[in-house]
Amino acid sequence: MNLDFPTQEALTHCITDTNVPGFPKPYKGKVRDVYVLDSDKLGIVVTDRISAFDHIMKEAIPFKGQILNQLAAFSFDKVKDIIATHIIDVPHPNVTIAKKCDTIPIEVVMRGYLTGHAWRVYKSGKRQICGVDLPEGLKEHDKLPNPILTPATKAQEGHDEDISEKEILSKKIVSPDLWNDIKEKAFMLFERGSQIAAKQGLILVDTKYEFGLYNGQLTLIDEVHTTDSSRYFYLKGYEERQAKGDEQKQLSKEFLREWLMDNQFQGLEGQDLPDLPDDFRIKVFERYAELFEMLTGSTFKPQLESNLNDKLVSIFKDAQGQSKT
Ligand SMILES: Nc1ncnc2c1ncn2[C@@H]1O[C@H](COP(=O)(O)OP(=O)(O)OP(=O)(O)O)[C@@H](O)[C@H]1O
Ligand SMILES: [Mg+2]
């Protein structure tokens, strides 16, 4: 990846925190700063913050916000015939103007492969996850006979917890009708995401969807099929690597998780968050950019941003103005 400016510039221009004069304080998620623009509109700023194991790293990744926001915009567009999406406008590489939805407090995780959390559950001897039965004889990263839905509760704090469909219904988190709708959409979305990935030489391993209601309509929110919400493998050589027991080449976020584990950090109590060295931050950026380019088939063009807060004032005012006309 050739940048038009020195890498040092990129490292020092990371967007870690926004504060837009004249607008109420944003809700700060791990990655996004979310501004309420009016009763039905959000201004979502995707920052360069990066999290892993539910911890925000001390250092940010250059242009990660732009890559993620634009990848989400690309992917939302590819699924809008399946379900209404929250996108109103993407007026800046870091910003999405979105429909303000009542969020459904479930992380709707879809898995096509036995990887990550599902593999850890399986390895511990269990043959069921979120109430879904798993066959005997699988190894890490094997393809599952069919994609499975493994929902998790969206915890206010700390780790999200697995939940079964039965519990979702018995706890009345959503009505049975709405749940059926969510399930149907999740399977359709995962199929679409897998097809798009395959065309580009990738495997969509697993992914997380978030849904909300906008004027009572089920709507896909947050982000979709991005490298933060999904795992991808390279399709080429996948079968051979599985047969030989070789590692699958991991992309972007998994690359960070592995580095952290090599540096004795898994988000457990008493462990210290390591500093991310500059050269590693650049490597992570390159992985994100590579995946963006593979998935979208277009080159990522970074936009060096020196005064985002000021720009956000006019972007947000415009968005507010549009709703009044
Ligand atoms: N269209 C939308 N309407 C309402 N809320 C939304 C919408 N899109 C995203 N959100 C919420 O905005 C927040 C985005 O911030 P971010 O992704 O950084 O948070 P997170 O750390 O993943 O999650 P959380 O803050 O909920 O723990 C999430 O809480 C997400 O559920
Ligand atoms: Mg999130």
Coordinates of N, CA and C in Angstrom, one line a residue, residues 140-141 241-242 245-250 258:
E140 N -11.1 -27.7 14.2 CA -11.2 -26.2 14.1 C -11.2 -25.8 12.6
H141 N -12.0 -24.8 12.4 CA -12.2 -24.2 11.0 C -12.9 -25.1 10.0
R241 N -5.4 -26.6 3.1 CA -4.9 -26.3 4.5 C -5.6 -27.1 5.5
Q242 N -7.0 -27.2 5.4 CA -7.7 -28.0 6.3 C -7.3 -29.5 6.3
G245 N -4.0 -29.8 8.0 CA -4.0 -29.3 9.4 C -3.2 -28.1 9.5
D246 N -3.0 -27.3 8.4 CA -2.3 -26.0 8.5 C -3.3 -25.0 8.9
E247 N -2.7 -23.9 9.5 CA -3.5 -22.7 9.9 C -4.1 -22.1 8.7
Q248 N -5.3 -21.5 8.9 CA -5.9 -20.7 7.9 C -5.3 -19.3 8.0
K249 N -5.1 -18.6 6.9 CA -4.5 -17.3 7.0 C -5.6 -16.3 7.6
Q250 N -5.3 -15.7 8.7 CA -6.3 -14.9 9.3 C -6.2 -13.4 8.9
E258 N -4.4 -12.4 17.6 CA -3.2 -13.3 17.7 C -2.0 -12.6 18.3

